[in-house]
Tab-separated table of C-alpha atoms and ligand atoms in Angstrom:
chain	number	residue	atom	x	y	z
A	1	MET	CA	-59.818	-17.194	-54.704
A	2	LYS	CA	-57.428	-20.263	-54.893
A	3	THR	CA	-56.283	-21.821	-51.603
A	4	SER	CA	-53.526	-24.240	-51.529
A	5	ARG	CA	-55.144	-26.680	-49.056
A	6	HIS	CA	-58.638	-27.100	-47.544
A	7	PHE	CA	-59.439	-28.566	-44.117
A	8	ASP	CA	-62.402	-29.182	-41.999
A	9	PHE	CA	-60.965	-27.131	-39.170
A	10	ILE	CA	-57.984	-24.815	-38.912
A	11	ILE	CA	-56.725	-24.076	-35.491
A	12	ALA	CA	-54.596	-20.925	-35.633
A	13	GLY	CA	-52.439	-20.529	-32.761
A	14	ALA	CA	-51.147	-23.421	-30.672
A	15	GLY	CA	-51.118	-22.001	-27.106
A	16	ALA	CA	-53.361	-22.899	-24.278
A	17	ALA	CA	-56.677	-22.536	-26.396
A	18	GLY	CA	-55.480	-23.947	-29.683
A	19	LEU	CA	-54.014	-26.989	-28.075
A	20	SER	CA	-56.975	-27.557	-25.853
A	21	LEU	CA	-59.216	-27.496	-28.923
A	22	VAL	CA	-57.000	-29.936	-30.833
A	23	TRP	CA	-57.007	-32.287	-27.883
A	24	ASN	CA	-60.730	-32.056	-27.456
A	25	VAL	CA	-61.417	-32.717	-31.221
A	26	LEU	CA	-59.074	-35.640	-31.110
A	27	GLN	CA	-60.930	-37.134	-28.231
A	28	LYS	CA	-64.366	-36.942	-29.927
A	29	GLU	CA	-65.446	-39.992	-31.779
A	30	GLU	CA	-67.729	-38.125	-34.182
A	31	LEU	CA	-64.779	-35.832	-35.250
A	32	LYS	CA	-62.105	-38.518	-35.645
A	33	SER	CA	-62.119	-38.403	-39.428
A	34	LYS	CA	-61.984	-34.560	-39.735
A	35	LYS	CA	-58.961	-33.060	-41.305
A	36	ILE	CA	-57.300	-30.441	-39.095
A	37	LEU	CA	-54.589	-27.889	-39.689
A	38	LEU	CA	-52.771	-26.704	-36.568
A	39	ALA	CA	-50.780	-23.462	-37.241
A	40	ASP	CA	-48.479	-21.390	-35.055
A	41	ARG	CA	-45.297	-19.382	-35.632
A	42	ALA	CA	-43.406	-22.006	-33.502
A	43	LEU	CA	-44.620	-25.491	-32.675
A	44	LYS	CA	-42.022	-26.435	-30.095
A	45	PRO	CA	-42.922	-26.935	-26.447
A	46	VAL	CA	-41.520	-24.086	-24.374
A	47	ARG	CA	-41.803	-23.427	-20.576
A	48	ASP	CA	-43.082	-19.925	-20.529
A	49	LYS	CA	-46.191	-20.233	-18.424
A	50	THR	CA	-47.311	-22.048	-15.292
A	51	TRP	CA	-51.044	-22.310	-15.479
A	52	CYS	CA	-52.800	-22.622	-12.222
A	53	PHE	CA	-56.542	-23.565	-11.780
A	54	TRP	CA	-58.748	-25.064	-9.262
A	55	ASP	CA	-61.069	-28.043	-9.916
A	56	ASP	CA	-63.683	-30.030	-7.948
A	57	GLN	CA	-63.773	-32.975	-10.291
A	58	HIS	CA	-61.668	-35.029	-12.629
A	59	HIS	CA	-60.223	-32.820	-15.122
A	60	PRO	CA	-58.899	-33.946	-18.525
A	61	PHE	CA	-55.126	-33.130	-17.860
A	62	GLY	CA	-54.749	-35.050	-14.638
A	63	ASP	CA	-51.511	-36.681	-15.836
A	64	LEU	CA	-50.081	-33.232	-16.766
A	65	VAL	CA	-50.527	-31.678	-13.383
A	66	PHE	CA	-47.065	-30.819	-12.056
A	67	HIS	CA	-48.217	-30.168	-8.428
A	68	SER	CA	-51.417	-29.815	-6.506
A	69	TRP	CA	-52.184	-28.054	-3.243
A	70	ASP	CA	-54.846	-28.817	-0.665
A	71	SER	CA	-54.451	-25.602	1.360
A	72	LEU	CA	-54.369	-21.949	0.307
A	73	GLU	CA	-53.072	-19.018	2.310
A	74	VAL	CA	-53.916	-15.352	1.982
A	75	ARG	CA	-52.304	-12.471	3.889
A	76	ALA	CA	-53.857	-8.983	4.023
A	77	LEU	CA	-53.583	-6.082	6.524
A	78	GLY	CA	-51.410	-8.045	8.855
A	79	ALA	CA	-53.780	-11.081	9.057
A	80	VAL	CA	-53.038	-14.594	7.858
A	81	PHE	CA	-55.866	-16.732	6.508
A	82	ARG	CA	-54.877	-20.316	5.848
A	83	GLU	CA	-57.445	-22.985	5.040
A	84	LYS	CA	-57.549	-26.650	3.902
A	85	LEU	CA	-59.767	-26.850	0.803
A	86	ARG	CA	-62.741	-29.187	1.098
A	87	ASP	CA	-64.380	-29.094	-2.342
A	88	TYR	CA	-61.461	-28.114	-4.561
A	89	ARG	CA	-57.790	-28.620	-5.031
A	90	TYR	CA	-55.524	-26.034	-6.701
A	91	HIS	CA	-53.389	-27.413	-9.431
A	92	CYS	CA	-50.548	-26.257	-11.807
A	93	VAL	CA	-49.630	-27.310	-15.277
A	94	LYS	CA	-46.358	-26.308	-17.014
A	95	SER	CA	-46.840	-25.067	-20.547
A	96	ASP	CA	-44.086	-27.189	-21.950
A	97	ASP	CA	-45.554	-30.406	-20.563
A	98	TYR	CA	-48.953	-29.490	-21.908
A	99	ALA	CA	-47.630	-28.621	-25.370
A	100	GLU	CA	-45.438	-31.789	-25.434
A	101	LYS	CA	-48.298	-34.076	-24.767
A	102	ILE	CA	-50.762	-32.463	-27.128
A	103	LEU	CA	-48.367	-31.936	-29.967
A	104	ALA	CA	-47.197	-35.577	-29.624
A	105	ASP	CA	-50.864	-36.723	-29.878
A	106	ALA	CA	-51.388	-34.424	-32.859
A	107	ARG	CA	-48.259	-35.759	-34.667
A	108	ARG	CA	-49.434	-39.303	-34.203
A	109	ASN	CA	-52.769	-38.635	-35.910
A	110	SER	CA	-52.556	-38.714	-39.733
A	111	ASN	CA	-55.640	-36.335	-39.968
A	112	VAL	CA	-53.658	-33.555	-38.335
A	113	THR	CA	-51.260	-31.239	-40.333
A	114	LEU	CA	-48.798	-29.057	-38.483
A	115	LEU	CA	-47.727	-25.745	-39.923
A	116	GLU	CA	-45.110	-23.477	-38.728
A	117	ALA	CA	-45.998	-20.145	-40.216
A	118	GLU	CA	-46.681	-16.486	-39.304
A	119	ILE	CA	-50.474	-15.945	-39.532
A	120	GLU	CA	-51.225	-12.723	-41.179
A	121	GLY	CA	-54.982	-12.604	-41.274
A	122	PHE	CA	-58.274	-14.254	-41.742
A	123	THR	CA	-61.137	-13.708	-44.241
A	124	PHE	CA	-64.366	-15.385	-45.461
A	125	GLU	CA	-64.347	-16.011	-49.295
A	126	ASP	CA	-66.322	-18.244	-51.593
A	127	GLY	CA	-68.122	-19.848	-48.709
A	128	ARG	CA	-64.885	-20.855	-46.863
A	129	ALA	CA	-62.925	-19.428	-43.966
A	130	VAL	CA	-59.489	-18.605	-45.125
A	131	MET	CA	-56.214	-18.058	-43.191
A	132	GLN	CA	-53.329	-16.116	-44.856
A	133	THR	CA	-49.738	-16.939	-44.206
A	134	PRO	CA	-46.454	-16.279	-46.159
A	135	GLN	CA	-46.621	-20.033	-47.206
A	136	GLY	CA	-49.914	-19.328	-48.853
A	137	ALA	CA	-53.682	-19.329	-47.999
A	138	PHE	CA	-55.363	-22.280	-46.326
A	139	SER	CA	-59.136	-22.642	-46.074
A	140	ALA	CA	-61.557	-24.541	-43.803
A	141	GLY	CA	-65.254	-24.911	-42.952
A	142	HIS	CA	-64.275	-23.388	-39.419
A	143	ILE	CA	-61.172	-21.500	-38.204
A	144	PHE	CA	-60.593	-21.143	-34.466
A	145	GLN	CA	-58.000	-18.428	-33.772
A	146	SER	CA	-56.074	-17.398	-30.831
A	147	ALA	CA	-53.402	-15.403	-32.594
A	148	MET	CA	-54.930	-12.105	-33.516
A	149	ARG	CA	-57.062	-9.298	-32.027
A	150	PRO	CA	-60.480	-9.281	-33.702
A	151	PRO	CA	-61.218	-6.415	-36.237
A	152	GLY	CA	-62.592	-3.352	-34.391
A	153	PHE	CA	-61.045	-4.357	-31.207
A	154	GLN	CA	-59.870	-0.834	-30.304
A	155	LYS	CA	-63.431	0.528	-30.843
A	156	LEU	CA	-65.108	-2.030	-28.406
A	157	LYS	CA	-66.663	-0.303	-25.324
A	158	LEU	CA	-64.018	-0.029	-22.650
A	159	ASP	CA	-64.254	1.840	-19.401
A	160	LEU	CA	-61.849	-0.136	-17.175
A	161	SER	CA	-58.595	-1.550	-18.483
A	162	LEU	CA	-55.948	-2.805	-16.025
A	163	LEU	CA	-52.894	-5.081	-16.697
A	164	GLN	CA	-52.073	-8.055	-14.403
A	165	HIS	CA	-48.241	-8.148	-14.717
A	166	PHE	CA	-45.667	-10.260	-12.947
A	167	THR	CA	-42.372	-11.687	-12.805
A	168	GLY	CA	-41.770	-15.038	-11.118
A	169	TRP	CA	-38.625	-16.848	-10.045
A	170	HIS	CA	-38.658	-20.584	-9.570
A	171	ILE	CA	-36.055	-20.721	-6.801
A	172	ARG	CA	-34.279	-23.696	-5.231
A	173	THR	CA	-32.711	-23.445	-1.721
A	174	GLY	CA	-30.398	-25.483	0.231
A	175	LYS	CA	-32.598	-25.468	3.318
A	176	PRO	CA	-36.244	-26.767	3.798
A	177	VAL	CA	-38.290	-23.545	3.894
A	178	PHE	CA	-41.488	-24.340	1.897
A	179	ASP	CA	-44.648	-26.288	2.716
A	180	PRO	CA	-45.547	-28.021	-0.405
A	181	ALA	CA	-49.165	-28.557	0.748
A	182	THR	CA	-49.979	-24.841	0.923
A	183	ALA	CA	-49.850	-22.360	-1.981
A	184	THR	CA	-49.801	-18.596	-1.105
A	185	PHE	CA	-52.732	-17.460	-3.240
A	186	MET	CA	-52.058	-13.760	-2.464
A	187	ASP	CA	-49.919	-12.126	-0.001
A	188	PHE	CA	-50.768	-8.335	0.001
A	189	ASP	CA	-48.543	-7.546	3.004
A	190	VAL	CA	-45.884	-6.121	0.734
A	191	PRO	CA	-45.108	-2.508	-0.074
A	192	GLN	CA	-47.924	-1.037	-2.171
A	193	GLY	CA	-47.446	1.964	-4.341
A	194	ASN	CA	-47.672	1.252	-8.089
A	195	GLY	CA	-51.244	-0.464	-7.876
A	196	VAL	CA	-52.534	-3.487	-6.011
A	197	THR	CA	-49.442	-5.529	-5.399
A	198	PHE	CA	-49.200	-9.072	-4.068
A	199	ILE	CA	-46.964	-12.087	-4.014
A	200	TYR	CA	-47.955	-15.520	-5.187
A	201	VAL	CA	-45.979	-18.493	-3.989
A	202	LEU	CA	-46.275	-22.102	-5.460
A	203	PRO	CA	-44.147	-24.434	-3.491
A	204	PHE	CA	-43.291	-27.608	-5.329
A	205	ASN	CA	-41.432	-29.285	-2.490
A	206	ARG	CA	-39.587	-28.180	0.638
A	207	TYR	CA	-36.791	-26.673	-1.406
A	208	GLU	CA	-38.353	-25.273	-4.523
A	209	ALA	CA	-41.029	-22.789	-5.282
A	210	LEU	CA	-42.257	-20.327	-7.871
A	211	VAL	CA	-42.467	-16.902	-6.355
A	212	GLU	CA	-44.331	-14.196	-8.320
A	213	TYR	CA	-44.358	-10.557	-7.774
A	214	THR	CA	-47.606	-9.336	-9.233
A	215	LEU	CA	-49.350	-6.087	-9.714
A	216	PHE	CA	-52.762	-4.872	-11.039
A	217	SER	CA	-52.059	-1.487	-12.692
A	218	GLU	CA	-52.276	0.470	-15.944
A	219	GLU	CA	-48.556	0.663	-16.472
A	220	LEU	CA	-45.778	-1.978	-16.470
A	221	ILE	CA	-42.786	-1.458	-14.156
A	222	SER	CA	-39.014	-1.828	-14.886
A	223	ASP	CA	-37.428	-5.246	-14.626
A	224	GLY	CA	-35.301	-3.907	-11.709
A	225	GLU	CA	-38.497	-3.054	-9.813
A	226	TYR	CA	-39.909	-6.675	-10.220
A	227	GLU	CA	-36.567	-8.073	-9.140
A	228	LYS	CA	-36.400	-5.865	-6.084
A	229	GLY	CA	-39.850	-6.908	-5.064
A	230	LEU	CA	-38.848	-10.497	-5.402
A	231	ARG	CA	-35.628	-10.148	-3.582
A	232	ASP	CA	-37.123	-8.297	-0.767
A	233	TYR	CA	-39.839	-10.876	-0.259
A	234	ILE	CA	-37.648	-13.781	-0.517
A	235	GLY	CA	-35.234	-12.109	1.997
A	236	GLY	CA	-37.993	-10.840	4.303
A	237	ARG	CA	-40.798	-13.358	4.350
A	238	LEU	CA	-38.807	-16.445	3.425
A	239	GLY	CA	-35.624	-15.438	5.301
A	240	LEU	CA	-33.386	-16.305	2.389
A	241	SER	CA	-30.500	-13.986	1.457
A	242	THR	CA	-29.119	-13.770	-1.999
A	243	GLY	CA	-26.697	-16.695	-2.172
A	244	GLN	CA	-28.920	-19.066	-0.255
A	245	TYR	CA	-31.128	-19.634	-3.303
A	246	GLU	CA	-30.626	-20.180	-7.055
A	247	ILE	CA	-33.019	-18.944	-9.711
A	248	GLU	CA	-33.843	-21.990	-11.984
A	249	TYR	CA	-36.246	-20.326	-14.150
A	250	THR	CA	-37.978	-16.865	-14.720
A	251	GLU	CA	-41.587	-16.294	-15.772
A	252	LYS	CA	-42.853	-13.010	-16.937
A	253	GLY	CA	-46.381	-12.188	-17.964
A	254	VAL	CA	-49.092	-9.591	-18.703
A	255	ILE	CA	-52.733	-10.536	-18.700
A	256	PRO	CA	-55.367	-8.013	-19.726
A	257	MET	CA	-58.079	-7.306	-17.028
A	258	GLU	CA	-60.709	-5.301	-18.924
A	259	ASP	CA	-64.512	-4.832	-19.238
A	260	ARG	CA	-64.233	-5.151	-22.999
A	261	ARG	CA	-66.825	-7.519	-24.604
A	262	TYR	CA	-64.958	-9.446	-27.157
A	263	PRO	CA	-66.824	-10.602	-30.252
A	264	ALA	CA	-67.192	-14.364	-30.669
A	265	GLN	CA	-66.134	-14.207	-34.313
A	266	PHE	CA	-63.249	-12.524	-36.193
A	267	CYS	CA	-65.340	-12.762	-39.325
A	268	ARG	CA	-67.776	-15.291	-40.738
A	269	GLN	CA	-66.623	-18.932	-39.801
A	270	VAL	CA	-63.667	-17.648	-37.903
A	271	TRP	CA	-64.045	-18.040	-34.223
A	272	ASN	CA	-62.094	-16.294	-31.569
A	273	VAL	CA	-60.818	-18.474	-28.691
A	274	GLY	CA	-58.623	-18.075	-25.690
A	275	THR	CA	-57.516	-14.594	-24.697
A	276	MET	CA	-58.644	-13.269	-28.234
A	277	GLY	CA	-62.029	-14.807	-27.503
A	278	GLY	CA	-62.340	-12.724	-24.185
A	279	LEU	CA	-62.129	-15.760	-21.984
A	280	THR	CA	-59.938	-13.941	-19.401
A	281	LYS	CA	-62.034	-13.282	-16.288
A	282	PRO	CA	-61.666	-9.487	-15.891
A	283	SER	CA	-61.414	-9.302	-12.179
A	284	THR	CA	-58.756	-12.202	-11.723
A	285	GLY	CA	-57.033	-12.825	-15.028
A	286	TYR	CA	-57.753	-16.577	-14.708
A	287	THR	CA	-58.405	-18.048	-18.189
A	288	PHE	CA	-57.163	-21.591	-18.228
A	289	THR	CA	-60.343	-23.345	-16.883
A	290	ARG	CA	-62.505	-21.138	-19.053
A	291	ILE	CA	-60.472	-22.240	-22.199
A	292	GLN	CA	-60.987	-25.820	-21.236
A	293	GLN	CA	-64.845	-25.266	-20.832
A	294	HIS	CA	-65.016	-23.352	-24.057
A	295	SER	CA	-63.177	-25.969	-26.143
A	296	ALA	CA	-65.476	-28.676	-24.798
A	297	GLU	CA	-68.499	-26.666	-25.738
A	298	ILE	CA	-67.179	-26.015	-29.285
A	299	VAL	CA	-66.505	-29.600	-29.726
A	300	ARG	CA	-69.852	-30.675	-28.542
A	301	ALA	CA	-71.489	-28.380	-31.066
A	302	LEU	CA	-69.196	-29.556	-33.952
A	303	ALA	CA	-69.919	-33.152	-33.166
A	304	LYS	CA	-73.631	-32.379	-33.634
A	305	GLY	CA	-72.846	-30.755	-36.997
A	306	ALA	CA	-73.969	-27.397	-35.305
A	307	GLN	CA	-72.241	-24.002	-35.265
A	308	PRO	CA	-69.855	-23.217	-32.286
A	309	PRO	CA	-71.542	-21.269	-29.586
A	310	LEU	CA	-71.883	-17.520	-30.343
A	311	LYS	CA	-72.248	-16.561	-26.734
A	312	VAL	CA	-69.054	-17.027	-24.667
A	313	MET	CA	-69.427	-14.318	-22.103
A	314	SER	CA	-70.037	-14.803	-18.414
A	315	PRO	CA	-73.673	-14.581	-17.389
A	316	TYR	CA	-74.819	-10.918	-16.822
A	317	ARG	CA	-74.617	-10.892	-13.069
A	318	PHE	CA	-70.966	-12.141	-12.959
A	319	ARG	CA	-70.059	-9.429	-15.628
A	320	VAL	CA	-71.531	-6.847	-13.263
A	321	TYR	CA	-69.623	-8.214	-10.165
A	322	ASP	CA	-66.394	-8.249	-12.259
A	323	MET	CA	-67.003	-4.685	-13.316
A	324	LEU	CA	-67.544	-3.527	-9.707
A	325	LEU	CA	-64.387	-5.204	-8.405
A	326	LEU	CA	-62.350	-4.085	-11.407
A	327	TYR	CA	-63.592	-0.472	-10.804
A	328	ASN	CA	-62.252	-0.663	-7.286
A	329	LEU	CA	-58.946	-2.283	-8.358
A	330	HIS	CA	-58.468	0.374	-10.776
A	331	ARG	CA	-59.376	3.452	-8.863
A	332	TYR	CA	-58.991	2.468	-5.219
A	333	PRO	CA	-56.260	0.092	-4.688
A	334	GLU	CA	-56.076	0.433	-0.886
A	335	THR	CA	-59.745	-0.092	-0.549
A	336	SER	CA	-59.447	-3.217	-2.748
A	337	ILE	CA	-57.054	-4.662	-0.236
A	338	ARG	CA	-59.555	-4.025	2.499
A	339	ILE	CA	-62.208	-5.890	0.332
A	340	PHE	CA	-59.847	-8.871	-0.054
A	341	HIS	CA	-59.165	-8.867	3.735
A	342	GLU	CA	-62.922	-9.018	4.587
A	343	LEU	CA	-63.635	-11.503	1.738
A	344	PHE	CA	-61.249	-13.998	3.103
A	345	LEU	CA	-61.889	-13.230	6.712
A	346	ARG	CA	-65.669	-13.870	6.309
A	347	ASN	CA	-65.921	-16.668	3.757
A	348	ARG	CA	-64.619	-20.197	3.316
A	349	PHE	CA	-61.996	-20.399	0.593
A	350	ASP	CA	-64.026	-23.049	-1.250
A	351	ARG	CA	-66.960	-20.750	-1.504
A	352	ILE	CA	-64.727	-17.904	-2.859
A	353	LEU	CA	-63.289	-20.196	-5.492
A	354	GLN	CA	-66.774	-21.431	-6.415
A	355	PHE	CA	-67.805	-17.664	-6.650
A	356	LEU	CA	-64.820	-16.750	-8.864
A	357	GLU	CA	-65.580	-19.869	-11.013
A	358	GLU	CA	-69.086	-18.353	-11.420
A	359	LYS	CA	-70.799	-21.421	-10.040
A	360	THR	CA	-72.391	-20.080	-6.906
A	361	PRO	CA	-76.249	-19.671	-6.717
A	362	ILE	CA	-77.430	-16.163	-6.326
A	363	HIS	CA	-78.148	-16.480	-2.688
A	364	GLU	CA	-74.423	-17.357	-2.094
A	365	ASP	CA	-73.423	-14.378	-4.172
A	366	LEU	CA	-75.408	-12.206	-1.947
A	367	LYS	CA	-73.949	-13.669	1.139
A	368	ILE	CA	-70.491	-13.012	-0.276
A	369	MET	CA	-71.367	-9.331	-1.108
A	370	TYR	CA	-72.872	-8.864	2.362
A	371	SER	CA	-69.527	-9.884	3.820
A	372	VAL	CA	-67.446	-7.142	2.231
A	373	PRO	CA	-67.568	-3.290	2.617
A	374	TRP	CA	-70.563	-2.232	0.598
A	375	LEU	CA	-69.733	1.633	0.050
A	376	PRO	CA	-66.980	0.895	-2.516
A	377	PHE	CA	-69.410	-1.322	-4.564
A	378	PHE	CA	-72.260	1.231	-4.321
A	379	ARG	CA	-69.878	3.798	-5.583
A	380	ALA	CA	-68.734	1.541	-8.400
A	381	LEU	CA	-72.367	0.785	-9.300
A	382	TYR	CA	-73.052	4.538	-9.530
A	383	LYS	CA	-70.018	5.200	-11.660
A	384	MET	CA	-70.477	2.130	-13.985
A	385	LYS	CA	-74.297	2.578	-14.298
A	386	HIS	CA	-74.048	3.468	-18.012
A	387	ARG	CA	-72.640	0.118	-18.637
A	388	ILE	CA	-74.405	-2.016	-15.976
A	389	PHE	CA	-77.815	-0.851	-17.059
A	390	THR	CA	-77.105	-1.311	-20.736
A	391	GLY	CA	-76.151	-4.997	-20.553
A	392	ALA	CA	-72.648	-4.674	-19.017
B	1	LIG	C1	-47.013	-15.988	-18.034
B	1	LIG	C2	-48.494	-16.228	-17.967
B	1	LIG	C3	-48.988	-17.096	-16.875
B	1	LIG	C4	-50.390	-17.283	-16.912
B	1	LIG	N1	-50.938	-18.138	-15.773
B	1	LIG	C5	-52.183	-18.264	-15.722
B	1	LIG	C6	-52.710	-19.093	-14.717
B	1	LIG	O1	-51.958	-19.650	-13.816
B	1	LIG	N2	-53.910	-19.440	-14.648
B	1	LIG	C7	-54.869	-18.986	-15.591
B	1	LIG	O2	-56.054	-19.267	-15.732
B	1	LIG	N3	-54.471	-18.111	-16.620
B	1	LIG	C8	-53.085	-17.841	-16.640
B	1	LIG	N4	-52.708	-17.032	-17.730
B	1	LIG	C9	-53.633	-16.448	-18.773
B	1	LIG	C10	-54.040	-17.375	-19.811
B	1	LIG	O3	-54.367	-18.629	-19.269
B	1	LIG	C11	-52.750	-17.573	-20.793
B	1	LIG	O4	-52.398	-16.299	-21.226
B	1	LIG	C12	-53.086	-18.544	-21.852
B	1	LIG	O5	-51.806	-19.024	-22.450
B	1	LIG	C13	-54.066	-17.945	-22.993
B	1	LIG	O6	-54.138	-18.932	-23.995
B	1	LIG	P1	-54.256	-18.534	-25.486
B	1	LIG	O7	-54.278	-19.765	-26.282
B	1	LIG	O8	-55.388	-17.559	-25.699
B	1	LIG	O9	-52.939	-17.740	-25.817
B	1	LIG	P2	-51.472	-18.313	-25.862
B	1	LIG	O10	-51.361	-19.362	-25.042
B	1	LIG	O11	-50.562	-17.155	-25.749
B	1	LIG	O12	-51.376	-18.778	-27.284
B	1	LIG	C14	-51.433	-18.073	-28.443
B	1	LIG	C15	-50.577	-18.677	-29.670
B	1	LIG	O13	-50.653	-18.083	-30.779
B	1	LIG	C16	-49.406	-17.908	-31.466
B	1	LIG	N5	-49.432	-16.734	-32.278
B	1	LIG	C17	-49.698	-15.453	-31.863
B	1	LIG	N6	-49.744	-14.595	-32.927
B	1	LIG	C18	-49.196	-15.390	-34.058
B	1	LIG	C19	-49.194	-15.049	-35.418
B	1	LIG	N7	-49.285	-13.728	-35.946
B	1	LIG	N8	-48.699	-16.037	-36.181
B	1	LIG	C20	-48.497	-17.339	-35.740
B	1	LIG	N9	-48.787	-17.657	-34.436
B	1	LIG	C21	-49.246	-16.790	-33.651
B	1	LIG	C22	-48.358	-17.844	-30.278
B	1	LIG	O14	-47.169	-18.301	-30.748
B	1	LIG	C23	-49.064	-18.778	-29.212
B	1	LIG	O15	-48.547	-20.019	-29.352
B	1	LIG	C24	-51.254	-16.717	-17.795
B	1	LIG	C25	-50.720	-15.899	-18.791
B	1	LIG	C26	-49.349	-15.738	-18.894
B	1	LIG	C27	-48.894	-14.755	-19.985
């Protein structure tokens, strides 16, 4: 097989994961001379995602953070839980800022080639990983891909599959209604009916916020239903009638929340990263921090001349917790809201974030589990036993 160009690494897909990987490779002294091909159907920064994450330490994209919050608020069953974080801060990064910075770094580096092309597939041939595009085939020692579902994806074991879907409006008002120090992490005190429904509010200053109407359900809803959910919330909770705010930007998204175990490789020497690598946490949809951690792990291995890690999944116990919560979110939406109520009532927010980040020691996990209604989890354990007792 003849390939038109050969590289050390091909990064196929330049979204959160692909760009994170390029950035990490470019920072690593041992990899500075490596030739990289970065491919995507479009290599232009666009604002289509606002990535939020929490961090307790210095994170690599400090200068890209658009806003950070010290306090979080959750509302459920009529109660308001608001807390100042002690160990973490909650941050957001806009996708256009992220892409602009990393693509500019890549363009300045003569070892990086950028290719705008539709990616058609990957193979392993004659000892090389190969990416096919209409512009020809490109080969590398390693390909890291976030563009395509791995082969056999539909056949992977799957019991629970939900979608986290949302529409958000970045609104600007003429009067000061927001507290830019507090983000509303989840407000469940909204009409429920199509699945677990909540509003997420990220205030950037007293006049501007991103307000997202979010659902966990199997089916998407119509544009009109998201819009009604947003309008009702902005009118009811924020007291702003139509005409008192302008919509600056709309964000829509669908994130898979599933118990599918994604394979680490697409084929030999082609590694799945990002959502295609199964990095989305099944019970929350958060992916951004896990992508950053995965990229750092890959680059550490490459710098030592080793193969990238084959194991990217969460530890077993966290996979089980995710499955149990996902089971309840899927089958018992009302019970799930009671679980969230008890969780935020009885635990510090920092501890919950640490748990969601899978950094709690087991005795803290047990305390958290003791704080929420047990019956739904025992029921989920029984119903999911075929998965839980076969490795989750
Ligand atoms: C709107 C939205 C908001 C989100 N917010 C958060 C958040 O706040 N916090 C969090 O932790 N997670 C969040 N997520 C989840 C997750 O972090 C993002 O989906 C993240 O972008 C996943 O990164 P990725 O690189 O796997 O995929 P993407 O960022 O989608 O990148 C994939 C890239 O591959 C390219 N591509 C795909 N197919 C082809 C092809 N055939 N040929 C060429 N190029 C191709 C695409 O153009 C794209 O650039 C959000 C997701 C969405 C959709």
